[in-house]
Tab-separated table of C-alpha atoms and ligand atoms in Angstrom:
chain	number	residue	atom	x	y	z
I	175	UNK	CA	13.563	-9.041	-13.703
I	176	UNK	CA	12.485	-7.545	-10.426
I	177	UNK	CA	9.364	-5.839	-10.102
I	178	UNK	CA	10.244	-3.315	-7.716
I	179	UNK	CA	13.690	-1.914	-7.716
I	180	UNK	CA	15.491	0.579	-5.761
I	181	UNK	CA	18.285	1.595	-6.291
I	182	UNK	CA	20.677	3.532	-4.231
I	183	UNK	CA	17.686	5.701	-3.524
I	184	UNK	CA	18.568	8.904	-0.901
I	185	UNK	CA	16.507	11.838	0.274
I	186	UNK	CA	16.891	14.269	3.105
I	187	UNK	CA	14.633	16.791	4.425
I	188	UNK	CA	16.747	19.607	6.109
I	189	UNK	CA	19.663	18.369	7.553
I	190	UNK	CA	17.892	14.763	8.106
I	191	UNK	CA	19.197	12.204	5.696
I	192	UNK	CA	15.789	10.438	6.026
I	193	UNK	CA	16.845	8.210	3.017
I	194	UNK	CA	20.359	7.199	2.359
I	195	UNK	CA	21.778	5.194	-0.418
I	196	UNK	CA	19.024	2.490	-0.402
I	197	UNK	CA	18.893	-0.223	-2.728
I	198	UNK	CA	16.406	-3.631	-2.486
I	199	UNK	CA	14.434	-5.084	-5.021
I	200	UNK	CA	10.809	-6.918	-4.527
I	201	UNK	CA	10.101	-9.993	-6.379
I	202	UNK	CA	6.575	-10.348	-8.165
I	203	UNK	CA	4.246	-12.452	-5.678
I	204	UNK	CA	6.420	-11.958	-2.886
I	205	UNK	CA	4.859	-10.199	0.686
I	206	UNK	CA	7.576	-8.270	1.099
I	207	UNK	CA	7.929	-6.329	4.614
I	208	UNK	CA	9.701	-3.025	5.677
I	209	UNK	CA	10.415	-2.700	9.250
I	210	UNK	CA	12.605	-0.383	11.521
I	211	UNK	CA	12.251	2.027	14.340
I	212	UNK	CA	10.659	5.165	14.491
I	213	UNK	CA	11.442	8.094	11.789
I	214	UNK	CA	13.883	5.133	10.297
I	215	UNK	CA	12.835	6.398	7.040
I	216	UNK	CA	10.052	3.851	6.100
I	217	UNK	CA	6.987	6.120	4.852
I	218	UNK	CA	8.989	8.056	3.136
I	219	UNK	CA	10.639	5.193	1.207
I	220	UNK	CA	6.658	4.924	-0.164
I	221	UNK	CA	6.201	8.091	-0.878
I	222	UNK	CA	9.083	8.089	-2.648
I	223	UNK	CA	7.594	4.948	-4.923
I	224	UNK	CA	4.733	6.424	-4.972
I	225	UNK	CA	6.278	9.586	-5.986
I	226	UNK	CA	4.904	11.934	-4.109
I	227	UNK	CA	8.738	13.111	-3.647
I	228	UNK	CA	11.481	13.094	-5.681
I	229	UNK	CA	14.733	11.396	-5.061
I	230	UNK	CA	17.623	13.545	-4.783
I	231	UNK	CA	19.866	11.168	-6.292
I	232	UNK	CA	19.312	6.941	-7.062
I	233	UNK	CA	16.777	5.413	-9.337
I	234	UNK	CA	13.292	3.298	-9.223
I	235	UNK	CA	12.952	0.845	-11.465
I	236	UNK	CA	9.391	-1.087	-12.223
I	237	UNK	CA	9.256	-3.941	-14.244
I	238	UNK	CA	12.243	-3.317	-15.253
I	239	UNK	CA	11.420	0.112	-16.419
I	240	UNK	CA	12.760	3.690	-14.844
I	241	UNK	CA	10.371	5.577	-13.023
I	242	UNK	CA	12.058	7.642	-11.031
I	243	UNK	CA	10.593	10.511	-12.821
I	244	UNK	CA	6.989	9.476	-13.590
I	245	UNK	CA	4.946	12.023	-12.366
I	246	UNK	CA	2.279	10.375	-9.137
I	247	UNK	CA	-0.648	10.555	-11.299
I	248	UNK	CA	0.800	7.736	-13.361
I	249	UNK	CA	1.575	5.568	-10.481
I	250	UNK	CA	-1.778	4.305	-10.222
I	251	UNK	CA	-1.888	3.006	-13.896
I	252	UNK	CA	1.308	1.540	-13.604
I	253	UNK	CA	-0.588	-0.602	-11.352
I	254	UNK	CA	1.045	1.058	-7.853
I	255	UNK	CA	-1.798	1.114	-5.180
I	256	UNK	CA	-0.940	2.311	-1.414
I	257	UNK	CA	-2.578	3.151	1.823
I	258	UNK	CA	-1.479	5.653	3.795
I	259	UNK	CA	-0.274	5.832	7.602
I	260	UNK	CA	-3.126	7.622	8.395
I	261	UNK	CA	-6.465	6.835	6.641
I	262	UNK	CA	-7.635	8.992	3.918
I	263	UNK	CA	-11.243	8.340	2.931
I	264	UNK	CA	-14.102	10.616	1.887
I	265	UNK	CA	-15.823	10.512	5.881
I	266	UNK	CA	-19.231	11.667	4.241
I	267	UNK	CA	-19.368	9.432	2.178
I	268	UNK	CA	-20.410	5.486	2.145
I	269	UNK	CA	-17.992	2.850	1.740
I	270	UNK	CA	-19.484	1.955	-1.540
I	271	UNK	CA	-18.992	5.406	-3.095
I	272	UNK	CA	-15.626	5.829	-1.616
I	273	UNK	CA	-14.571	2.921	-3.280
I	274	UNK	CA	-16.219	3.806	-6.687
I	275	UNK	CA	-14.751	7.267	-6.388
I	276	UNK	CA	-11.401	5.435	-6.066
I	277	UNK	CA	-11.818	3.483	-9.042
I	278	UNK	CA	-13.234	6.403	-11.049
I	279	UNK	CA	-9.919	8.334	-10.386
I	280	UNK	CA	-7.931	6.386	-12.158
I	281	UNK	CA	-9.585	5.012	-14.909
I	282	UNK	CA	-9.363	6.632	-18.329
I	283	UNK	CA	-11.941	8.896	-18.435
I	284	UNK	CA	-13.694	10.131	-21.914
I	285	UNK	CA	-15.837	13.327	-21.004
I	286	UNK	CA	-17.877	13.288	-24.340
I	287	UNK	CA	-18.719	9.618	-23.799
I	288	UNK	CA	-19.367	10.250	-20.022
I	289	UNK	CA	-21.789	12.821	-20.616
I	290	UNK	CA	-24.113	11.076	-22.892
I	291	UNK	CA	-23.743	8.350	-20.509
I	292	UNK	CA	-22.960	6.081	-23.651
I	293	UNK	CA	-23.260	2.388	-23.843
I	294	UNK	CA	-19.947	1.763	-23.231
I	295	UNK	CA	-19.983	3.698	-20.315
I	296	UNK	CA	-22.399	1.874	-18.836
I	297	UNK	CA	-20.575	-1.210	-20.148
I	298	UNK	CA	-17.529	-0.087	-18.132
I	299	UNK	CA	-19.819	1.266	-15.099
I	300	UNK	CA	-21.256	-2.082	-14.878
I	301	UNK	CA	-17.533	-3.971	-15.070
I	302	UNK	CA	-16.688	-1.616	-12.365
I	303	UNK	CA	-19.304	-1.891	-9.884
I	304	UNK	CA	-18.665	-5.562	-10.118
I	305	UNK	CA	-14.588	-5.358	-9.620
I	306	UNK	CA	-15.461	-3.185	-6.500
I	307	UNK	CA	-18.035	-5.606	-4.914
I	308	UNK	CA	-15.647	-8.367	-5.724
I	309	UNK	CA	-13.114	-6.345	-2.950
I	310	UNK	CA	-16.055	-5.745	-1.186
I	311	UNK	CA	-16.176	-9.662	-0.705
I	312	UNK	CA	-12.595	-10.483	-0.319
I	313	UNK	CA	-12.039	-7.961	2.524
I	314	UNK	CA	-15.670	-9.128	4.328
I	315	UNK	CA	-17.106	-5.569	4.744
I	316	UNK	CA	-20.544	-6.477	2.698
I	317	UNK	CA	-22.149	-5.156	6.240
I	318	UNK	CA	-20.577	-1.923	6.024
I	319	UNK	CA	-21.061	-1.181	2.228
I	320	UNK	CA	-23.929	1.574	2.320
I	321	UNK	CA	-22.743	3.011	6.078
I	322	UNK	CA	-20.944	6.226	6.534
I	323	UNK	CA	-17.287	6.173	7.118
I	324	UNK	CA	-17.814	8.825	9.892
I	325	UNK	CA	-19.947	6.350	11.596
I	326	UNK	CA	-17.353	3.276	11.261
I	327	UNK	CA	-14.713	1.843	13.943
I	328	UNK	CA	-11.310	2.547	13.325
I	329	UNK	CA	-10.488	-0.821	12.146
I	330	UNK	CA	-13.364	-1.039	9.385
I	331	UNK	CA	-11.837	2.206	8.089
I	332	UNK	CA	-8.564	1.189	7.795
I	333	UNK	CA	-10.459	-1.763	5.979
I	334	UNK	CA	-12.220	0.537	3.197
I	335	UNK	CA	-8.641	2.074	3.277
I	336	UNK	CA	-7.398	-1.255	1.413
I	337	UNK	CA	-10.378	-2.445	-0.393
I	338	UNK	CA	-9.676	1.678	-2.081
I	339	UNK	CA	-6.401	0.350	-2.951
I	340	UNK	CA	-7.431	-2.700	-4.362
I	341	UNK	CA	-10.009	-1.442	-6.693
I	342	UNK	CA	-7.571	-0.407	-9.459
I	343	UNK	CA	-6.643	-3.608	-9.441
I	344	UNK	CA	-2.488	-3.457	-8.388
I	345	UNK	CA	0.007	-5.776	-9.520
I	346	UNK	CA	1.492	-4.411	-6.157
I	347	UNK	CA	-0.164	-2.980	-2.774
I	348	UNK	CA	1.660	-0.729	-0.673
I	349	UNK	CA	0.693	-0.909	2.812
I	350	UNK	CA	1.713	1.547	5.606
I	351	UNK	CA	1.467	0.011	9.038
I	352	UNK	CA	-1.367	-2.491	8.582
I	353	UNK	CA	-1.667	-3.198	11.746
I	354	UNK	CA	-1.778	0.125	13.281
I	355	UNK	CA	-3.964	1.332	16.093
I	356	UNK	CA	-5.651	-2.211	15.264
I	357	UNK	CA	-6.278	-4.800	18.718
I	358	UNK	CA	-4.975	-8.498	18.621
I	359	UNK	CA	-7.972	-9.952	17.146
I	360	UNK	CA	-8.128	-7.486	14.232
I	361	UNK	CA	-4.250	-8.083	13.894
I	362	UNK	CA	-4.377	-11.816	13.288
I	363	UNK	CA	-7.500	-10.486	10.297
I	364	UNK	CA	-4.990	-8.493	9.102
I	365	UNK	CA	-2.752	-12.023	8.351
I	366	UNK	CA	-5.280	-13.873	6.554
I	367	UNK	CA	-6.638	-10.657	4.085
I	368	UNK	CA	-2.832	-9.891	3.124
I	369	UNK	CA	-3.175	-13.739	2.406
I	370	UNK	CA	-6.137	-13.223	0.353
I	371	UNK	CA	-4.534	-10.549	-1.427
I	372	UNK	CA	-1.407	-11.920	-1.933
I	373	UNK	CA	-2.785	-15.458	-3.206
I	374	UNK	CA	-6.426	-14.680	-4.665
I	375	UNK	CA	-5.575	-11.098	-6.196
I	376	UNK	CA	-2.302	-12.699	-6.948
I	377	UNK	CA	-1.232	-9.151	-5.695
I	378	UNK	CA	2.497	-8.419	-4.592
I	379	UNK	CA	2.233	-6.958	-0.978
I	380	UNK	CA	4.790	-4.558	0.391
I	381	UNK	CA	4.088	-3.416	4.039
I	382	UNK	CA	5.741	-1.173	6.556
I	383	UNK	CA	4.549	-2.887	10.124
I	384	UNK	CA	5.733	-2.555	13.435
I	385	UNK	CA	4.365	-5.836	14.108
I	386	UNK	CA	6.959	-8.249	14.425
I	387	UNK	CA	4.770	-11.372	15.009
I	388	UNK	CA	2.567	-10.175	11.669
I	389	UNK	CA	5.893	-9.417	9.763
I	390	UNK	CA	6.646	-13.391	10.530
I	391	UNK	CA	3.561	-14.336	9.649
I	392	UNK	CA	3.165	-13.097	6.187
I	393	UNK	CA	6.388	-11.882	4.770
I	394	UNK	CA	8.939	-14.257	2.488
I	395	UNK	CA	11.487	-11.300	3.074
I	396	UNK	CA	11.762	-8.642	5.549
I	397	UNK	CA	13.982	-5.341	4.870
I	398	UNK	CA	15.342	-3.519	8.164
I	399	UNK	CA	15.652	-0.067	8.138
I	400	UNK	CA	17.624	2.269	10.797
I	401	UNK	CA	18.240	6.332	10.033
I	402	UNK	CA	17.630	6.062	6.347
I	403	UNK	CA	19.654	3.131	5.714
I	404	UNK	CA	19.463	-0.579	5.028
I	405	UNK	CA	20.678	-2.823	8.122
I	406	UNK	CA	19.876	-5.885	6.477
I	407	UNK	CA	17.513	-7.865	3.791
I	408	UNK	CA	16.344	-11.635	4.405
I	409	UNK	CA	14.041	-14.017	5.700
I	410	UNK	CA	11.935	-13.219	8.933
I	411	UNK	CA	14.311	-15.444	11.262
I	412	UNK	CA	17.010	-14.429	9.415
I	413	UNK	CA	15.925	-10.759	10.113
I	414	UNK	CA	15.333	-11.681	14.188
I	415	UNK	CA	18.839	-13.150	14.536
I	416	UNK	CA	20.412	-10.139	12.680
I	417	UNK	CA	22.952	-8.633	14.953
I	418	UNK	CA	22.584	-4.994	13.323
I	419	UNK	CA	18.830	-5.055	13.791
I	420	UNK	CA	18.858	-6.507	17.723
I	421	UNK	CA	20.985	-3.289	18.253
I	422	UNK	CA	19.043	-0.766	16.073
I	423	UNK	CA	15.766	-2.783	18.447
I	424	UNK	CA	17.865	-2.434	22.076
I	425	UNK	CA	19.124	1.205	20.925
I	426	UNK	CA	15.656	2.775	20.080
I	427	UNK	CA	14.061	0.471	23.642
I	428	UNK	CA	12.817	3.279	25.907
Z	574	ATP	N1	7.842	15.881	4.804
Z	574	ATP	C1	8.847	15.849	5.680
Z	574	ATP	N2	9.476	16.981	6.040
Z	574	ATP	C2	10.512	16.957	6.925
Z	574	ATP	N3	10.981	15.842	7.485
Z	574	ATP	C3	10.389	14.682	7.166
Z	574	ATP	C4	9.297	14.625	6.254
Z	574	ATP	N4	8.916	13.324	6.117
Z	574	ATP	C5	9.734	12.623	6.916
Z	574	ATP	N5	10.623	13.434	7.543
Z	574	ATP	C6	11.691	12.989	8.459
Z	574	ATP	O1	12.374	11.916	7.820
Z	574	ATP	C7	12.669	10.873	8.748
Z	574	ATP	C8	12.006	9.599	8.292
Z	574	ATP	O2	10.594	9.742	8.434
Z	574	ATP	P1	9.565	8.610	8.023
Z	574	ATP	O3	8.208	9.199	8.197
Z	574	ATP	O4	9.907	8.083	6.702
Z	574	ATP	O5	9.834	7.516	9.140
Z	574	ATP	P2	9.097	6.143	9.423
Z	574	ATP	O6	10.132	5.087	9.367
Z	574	ATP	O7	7.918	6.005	8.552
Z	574	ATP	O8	8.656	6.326	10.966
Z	574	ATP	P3	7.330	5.872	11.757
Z	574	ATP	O9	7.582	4.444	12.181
Z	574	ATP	O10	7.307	6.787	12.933
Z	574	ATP	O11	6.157	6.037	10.845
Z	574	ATP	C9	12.208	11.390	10.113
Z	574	ATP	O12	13.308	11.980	10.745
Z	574	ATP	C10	11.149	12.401	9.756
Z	574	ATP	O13	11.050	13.376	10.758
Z	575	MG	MG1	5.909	5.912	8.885
């Protein structure tokens, strides 16, 4: 049984078939890697996982399970984490709190027991704060923990961005262009923590990069994307030979 599955999945917005009859499934462990040109359809096939929209038509299956009409809120619990193309942290905040607000968001939350502050709140609080500073650890930003996320370079946020994601503890990541906006040297980090994640969290990775020397890197299988629809799935060479994907590459070369 798959962990992931889509299946013939399709969404348009207007007249724009942004998702079209796609079907894949992701294997658990795997680092599994989305990549096509621009608008090809790849953030949205997250947010439709993530169901922050609705499939017109198609189903998602997760461990085996339909979830194509879960509401978002259960995503999380599922054990779904993502980051998003563009970060979306608390800026006022430190990285410490916006990663124990993350946690607190999706944990199951007893308001009696909170308010009394009962032992087993504390019991919990206390399992959490360690969890967190474990991803604290794992993703190296012990230096940035009690700083502002205002104050941080663009590459530590996107940082804070996946230790968030991490700290409910996925069975899968979703991870929207990694690599983004990031230079070479913060690129090749980017190769070693999905690594990390992938082989100490024993997390499955699925990532939408532009990054074709990254997607080699990392991923066992690579799924190409063009207008909403699949070109081809396989291994990274396999993907780089694929004749449908050199021409969706040459077509969108400006
Ligand atoms: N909320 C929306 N409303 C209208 N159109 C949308 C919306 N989201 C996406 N689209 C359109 O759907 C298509 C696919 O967009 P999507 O953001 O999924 O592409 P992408 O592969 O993630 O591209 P990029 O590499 O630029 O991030 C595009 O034509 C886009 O303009
Ligand atoms: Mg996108």
């Amino acid at each position: 049984m798959s962990l992931l599955a889509m299946n013939d999945v399709s969404l348009s917005f207007g007249g724009v078939k942004a998702v079209q009859d796609v079907s894949f499934s992701v294997e658990k462990g795997e680092v599994f890697s989305i990549i096509g040109p621009n608008g090809a359809g790849k953030s949205t096939l997250f947010n439709l996982i993530s169901r922050l929209y609705d499939c017109e038509s198609g189903q998602i299956f997760w461990q085996g399970e339909e979830i194509t009409s879960v509401p978002s809120h259960r995503i999380a619990e599922l054990g779904i984490a993502r980051t998003f193309q563009n970060t979306e942290l608390f800026e006022h905040e430190t990285v410490l709190r916006n990663l124990l607000i993350g946690k607190h968001i999706h944990r199951r939350s007893n308001a009696v027991a909170d308010m009394f502050f009962l032992p087993s709140v504390r019991r919990q609080e206390l399992v959490f704060r360690k969890e967190v500073e474990d991803v604290i650890d794992l993703l190296n930003l012990q230096h940035y923990r009690d700083q502002v996320i205002a104050n941080l370079p663009y590459g530590v946020r996107k940082m804070v961005e996946v230790a968030r994601a991490l700290c409910i503890q996925p069975k899968a990541v979703l991870l929207d262009e990694p690599s983004s906006g990031l230079n070479p040297e913060e690129t090749e980090d980017v190769s070693f923590w999905i690594e990390d994640i992938n082989e100490e969290l024993g997390a499955t990775v699925i990532m939408v990069e532009h990054d074709m020397k990254l997607v080699s890197q990392v991923s066992d299988r690579v799924l190409a994307l063009a207008d909403g629809q699949v070109l081809a799935t396989g291994t990274p060479p396999e993907i780089q030979q694929h004749p449908e994907v050199l021409r969706a590459y040459l077509g969108d070369a400006e």
